[in-house]
PDB file of C-alpha atoms in Angstrom:
ATOM      1  CA  MET Z   1      -5.600 -24.400-202.921  1.00 92.00           C
ATOM      2  CA  ARG Z   2      -3.132 -23.984-205.790  1.00 97.00           C
ATOM      3  CA  ILE Z   3      -2.836 -25.537-209.232  1.00 98.00           C
ATOM      4  CA  LEU Z   4      -0.338 -25.447-212.105  1.00 98.00           C
ATOM      5  CA  HIS Z   5      -0.270 -24.289-215.712  1.00 97.00           C
ATOM      6  CA  LEU Z   6       2.528 -24.655-218.269  1.00 96.00           C
ATOM      7  CA  ALA Z   7       2.848 -21.349-220.102  1.00 96.00           C
ATOM      8  CA  PRO Z   8       5.024 -19.948-222.860  1.00 95.00           C
ATOM      9  CA  ALA Z   9       7.282 -17.381-221.187  1.00 95.00           C
ATOM     10  CA  SER Z  10       6.349 -14.813-223.847  1.00 95.00           C
ATOM     11  CA  LEU Z  11       2.621 -15.122-223.049  1.00 95.00           C
ATOM     12  CA  TRP Z  12       3.348 -14.789-219.347  1.00 97.00           C
ATOM     13  CA  SER Z  13       5.369 -11.605-220.012  1.00 96.00           C
ATOM     14  CA  ARG Z  14       2.442 -10.205-221.984  1.00 96.00           C
ATOM     15  CA  ALA Z  15       0.090 -11.108-219.125  1.00 96.00           C
ATOM     16  CA  VAL Z  16       2.224  -9.160-216.658  1.00 96.00           C
ATOM     17  CA  GLU Z  17       1.800  -6.105-218.900  1.00 96.00           C
ATOM     18  CA  THR Z  18      -1.960  -6.549-219.438  1.00 95.00           C
ATOM     19  CA  GLY Z  19      -2.992  -7.953-216.054  1.00 94.00           C
ATOM     20  CA  GLY Z  20      -4.326 -11.332-217.234  1.00 96.00           C
ATOM     21  CA  TYR Z  21      -2.975 -14.535-218.776  1.00 97.00           C
ATOM     22  CA  ARG Z  22      -4.979 -15.728-221.803  1.00 96.00           C
ATOM     23  CA  GLY Z  23      -3.190 -18.892-222.955  1.00 94.00           C
ATOM     24  CA  SER Z  24      -5.002 -22.219-222.715  1.00 93.00           C
ATOM     25  CA  SER Z  25      -2.903 -25.140-223.856  1.00 87.00           C
ATOM     26  CA  ARG Z  26      -0.215 -25.807-226.409  1.00 86.00           C
ATOM     27  CA  ASN Z  27      -0.609 -23.223-229.193  1.00 87.00           C
ATOM     28  CA  GLN Z  28      -4.197 -22.412-228.211  1.00 92.00           C
ATOM     29  CA  SER Z  29      -5.696 -19.376-226.514  1.00 93.00           C
ATOM     30  CA  LEU Z  30      -8.414 -18.908-223.931  1.00 95.00           C
ATOM     31  CA  GLU Z  31     -10.620 -17.489-226.688  1.00 95.00           C
ATOM     32  CA  GLU Z  32     -10.158 -20.611-228.846  1.00 95.00           C
ATOM     33  CA  VAL Z  33     -10.721 -23.193-226.103  1.00 93.00           C
ATOM     34  CA  GLY Z  34     -13.010 -21.360-223.674  1.00 95.00           C
ATOM     35  CA  PHE Z  35     -10.896 -22.026-220.580  1.00 96.00           C
ATOM     36  CA  VAL Z  36      -7.288 -22.285-219.386  1.00 97.00           C
ATOM     37  CA  HIS Z  37      -6.082 -25.865-218.909  1.00 95.00           C
ATOM     38  CA  ALA Z  38      -4.403 -26.513-215.560  1.00 97.00           C
ATOM     39  CA  SER Z  39      -3.264 -29.490-213.514  1.00 96.00           C
ATOM     40  CA  THR Z  40      -2.277 -30.725-210.083  1.00 97.00           C
ATOM     41  CA  ALA Z  41       1.313 -31.512-209.137  1.00 96.00           C
ATOM     42  CA  ARG Z  42       0.908 -35.224-209.940  1.00 95.00           C
ATOM     43  CA  GLN Z  43      -0.863 -34.538-213.240  1.00 94.00           C
ATOM     44  CA  LEU Z  44       1.741 -32.163-214.681  1.00 94.00           C
ATOM     45  CA  PRO Z  45       4.352 -34.828-215.624  1.00 92.00           C
ATOM     46  CA  ASP Z  46       1.700 -36.787-217.565  1.00 89.00           C
ATOM     47  CA  VAL Z  47       0.539 -33.609-219.323  1.00 90.00           C
ATOM     48  CA  LEU Z  48       4.132 -32.882-220.307  1.00 90.00           C
ATOM     49  CA  ALA Z  49       4.693 -36.449-221.535  1.00 87.00           C
ATOM     50  CA  GLY Z  50       1.465 -36.484-223.529  1.00 85.00           C
ATOM     51  CA  LEU Z  51       1.300 -33.001-225.019  1.00 86.00           C
ATOM     52  CA  TYR Z  52       4.860 -31.676-224.941  1.00 88.00           C
ATOM     53  CA  ALA Z  53       7.006 -34.774-225.572  1.00 86.00           C
ATOM     54  CA  ASP Z  54       8.249 -33.388-228.897  1.00 84.00           C
ATOM     55  CA  THR Z  55       8.770 -29.841-227.670  1.00 83.00           C
ATOM     56  CA  PRO Z  56      11.762 -28.180-226.024  1.00 84.00           C
ATOM     57  CA  LEU Z  57      10.732 -26.616-222.740  1.00 90.00           C
ATOM     58  CA  ASP Z  58      13.301 -23.805-222.673  1.00 87.00           C
ATOM     59  CA  ASP Z  59      10.674 -21.189-223.496  1.00 92.00           C
ATOM     60  CA  GLN Z  60       8.084 -22.490-220.991  1.00 95.00           C
ATOM     61  CA  VAL Z  61       7.418 -21.644-217.346  1.00 96.00           C
ATOM     62  CA  VAL Z  62       5.209 -23.267-214.725  1.00 97.00           C
ATOM     63  CA  LEU Z  63       2.668 -20.905-213.211  1.00 98.00           C
ATOM     64  CA  VAL Z  64       1.539 -21.657-209.657  1.00 98.00           C
ATOM     65  CA  ILE Z  65      -2.027 -20.361-209.500  1.00 98.00           C
ATOM     66  CA  ASP Z  66      -4.082 -19.608-206.398  1.00 98.00           C
ATOM     67  CA  VAL Z  67      -7.626 -20.898-207.001  1.00 97.00           C
ATOM     68  CA  PRO Z  68      -9.477 -18.612-204.530  1.00 97.00           C
ATOM     69  CA  THR Z  69      -7.873 -15.538-206.134  1.00 98.00           C
ATOM     70  CA  CYS Z  70      -9.028 -16.671-209.594  1.00 97.00           C
ATOM     71  CA  ASP Z  71     -12.533 -17.343-208.314  1.00 97.00           C
ATOM     72  CA  SER Z  72     -12.787 -13.976-206.557  1.00 97.00           C
ATOM     73  CA  ALA Z  73     -11.639 -12.199-209.734  1.00 97.00           C
ATOM     74  CA  GLY Z  74     -14.441 -13.816-211.749  1.00 97.00           C
ATOM     75  CA  SER Z  75     -12.346 -16.507-213.455  1.00 97.00           C
ATOM     76  CA  SER Z  76     -13.974 -19.556-211.912  1.00 97.00           C
ATOM     77  CA  VAL Z  77     -12.089 -22.812-211.558  1.00 97.00           C
ATOM     78  CA  ARG Z  78     -14.106 -25.933-212.384  1.00 96.00           C
ATOM     79  CA  TRP Z  79     -12.944 -29.522-212.000  1.00 95.00           C
ATOM     80  CA  GLU Z  80     -13.929 -31.447-215.128  1.00 94.00           C
ATOM     81  CA  VAL Z  81     -13.113 -34.715-216.877  1.00 90.00           C
ATOM     82  CA  PRO Z  82     -11.843 -34.023-220.420  1.00 84.00           C
ATOM     83  CA  ALA Z  83     -12.995 -36.290-223.252  1.00 81.00           C
ATOM     84  CA  ASP Z  84      -9.516 -37.846-223.534  1.00 77.00           C
ATOM     85  CA  SER Z  85      -9.116 -38.607-219.815  1.00 76.00           C
ATOM     86  CA  ALA Z  86     -10.703 -40.430-216.909  1.00 82.00           C
ATOM     87  CA  GLN Z  87      -9.623 -37.981-214.214  1.00 88.00           C
ATOM     88  CA  LEU Z  88     -10.659 -34.527-213.084  1.00 93.00           C
ATOM     89  CA  PHE Z  89      -8.564 -31.574-214.229  1.00 94.00           C
ATOM     90  CA  PRO Z  90      -8.896 -27.929-213.200  1.00 96.00           C
ATOM     91  CA  HIS Z  91     -10.158 -25.585-215.922  1.00 96.00           C
ATOM     92  CA  ILE Z  92     -10.055 -21.827-215.403  1.00 98.00           C
ATOM     93  CA  TYR Z  93     -12.978 -20.065-217.090  1.00 97.00           C
ATOM     94  CA  GLY Z  94     -11.550 -16.640-217.759  1.00 97.00           C
ATOM     95  CA  PRO Z  95      -8.154 -14.983-217.869  1.00 97.00           C
ATOM     96  CA  VAL Z  96      -5.808 -15.870-215.026  1.00 98.00           C
ATOM     97  CA  PRO Z  97      -5.273 -12.669-213.036  1.00 97.00           C
ATOM     98  CA  VAL Z  98      -1.592 -11.866-212.586  1.00 97.00           C
ATOM     99  CA  SER Z  99      -2.373 -11.442-208.877  1.00 97.00           C
ATOM    100  CA  ALA Z 100      -3.396 -15.133-208.726  1.00 98.00           C
ATOM    101  CA  VAL Z 101       0.047 -16.336-209.838  1.00 98.00           C
ATOM    102  CA  VAL Z 102       2.083 -16.860-206.670  1.00 98.00           C
ATOM    103  CA  ALA Z 103       5.193 -18.268-208.406  1.00 98.00           C
ATOM    104  CA  VAL Z 104       6.670 -18.556-211.888  1.00 98.00           C
ATOM    105  CA  LEU Z 105       9.029 -21.519-212.049  1.00 97.00           C
ATOM    106  CA  PRO Z 106      11.519 -22.637-214.695  1.00 95.00           C
ATOM    107  CA  ILE Z 107      11.178 -26.026-216.333  1.00 94.00           C
ATOM    108  CA  SER Z 108      13.606 -27.732-218.690  1.00 91.00           C
ATOM    109  CA  ARG Z 109      14.477 -30.921-220.485  1.00 89.00           C
ATOM    110  CA  GLN Z 110      17.858 -32.619-220.208  1.00 88.00           C
ATOM    111  CA  ALA Z 111      19.770 -33.739-223.301  1.00 87.00           C
ATOM    112  CA  ASP Z 112      18.493 -37.290-222.799  1.00 87.00           C
ATOM    113  CA  GLY Z 113      14.882 -36.026-222.845  1.00 84.00           C
ATOM    114  CA  ARG Z 114      14.167 -36.231-219.124  1.00 87.00           C
ATOM    115  CA  ILE Z 115      12.192 -33.336-217.722  1.00 89.00           C
ATOM    116  CA  VAL Z 116      13.640 -31.334-214.851  1.00 90.00           C
ATOM    117  CA  MET Z 117      10.593 -30.477-212.770  1.00 91.00           C
ATOM    118  CA  PRO Z 118      10.679 -27.389-210.552  1.00 94.00           C
ATOM    119  CA  SER Z 119      10.486 -27.729-206.795  1.00 95.00           C
ATOM    120  CA  LEU Z 120       7.007 -27.062-205.457  1.00 96.00           C
ATOM    121  CA  ALA Z 121       8.112 -27.197-201.822  1.00 96.00           C
ATOM    122  CA  GLY Z 122       6.216 -24.748-199.645  1.00 96.00           C
ATOM    123  CA  LEU Z 123       3.882 -23.605-202.450  1.00 97.00           C
ATOM    124  CA  ARG Z 124       0.835 -25.612-201.275  1.00 96.00           C
ATOM    125  CA  VAL Z 125       0.080 -27.007-204.734  1.00 97.00           C
ATOM    126  CA  LEU Z 126      -2.577 -29.722-204.790  1.00 96.00           C
ATOM    127  CA  ASP Z 127      -1.162 -33.168-205.456  1.00 95.00           C
ATOM    128  CA  ASP Z 128      -4.479 -34.659-206.572  1.00 92.00           C
ATOM    129  CA  PRO Z 129      -7.897 -33.388-207.655  1.00 91.00           C
ATOM    130  CA  PRO Z 130     -10.354 -32.829-204.815  1.00 86.00           C
ATOM    131  CA  ALA Z 131     -12.737 -35.673-204.028  1.00 79.00           C
ATOM    132  CA  PRO Z 132     -16.045 -35.328-205.871  1.00 70.00           C
TER     133      PRO Z 132
END
């Protein structure tokens, strides 16, 4: 089972050096929020439209995260409904181990504002949250 996280490329580079990713969501850290926000493949476009509509994406990357690897490293993944949503989202309670990131994918925005999503083919990313 794999999930996604939009990360500033600079924070991902730091994570590679330190062994764990500690970002959470736009301009917030794991320490500030308490968990790392993540999404499924179908949720990511809505997250981008809602939280990153006014932001260039040139300095962002999409992390493909293996849930069992996070769980076994002590950074448990819980499916929760945020206060501003009606659907389950994955939250990672602890730093994302670099070993749990199976792919780092580019993402960009065209001049007309449309987002160019990376291909997730063959990466076994969940499309939807698991059934409760």
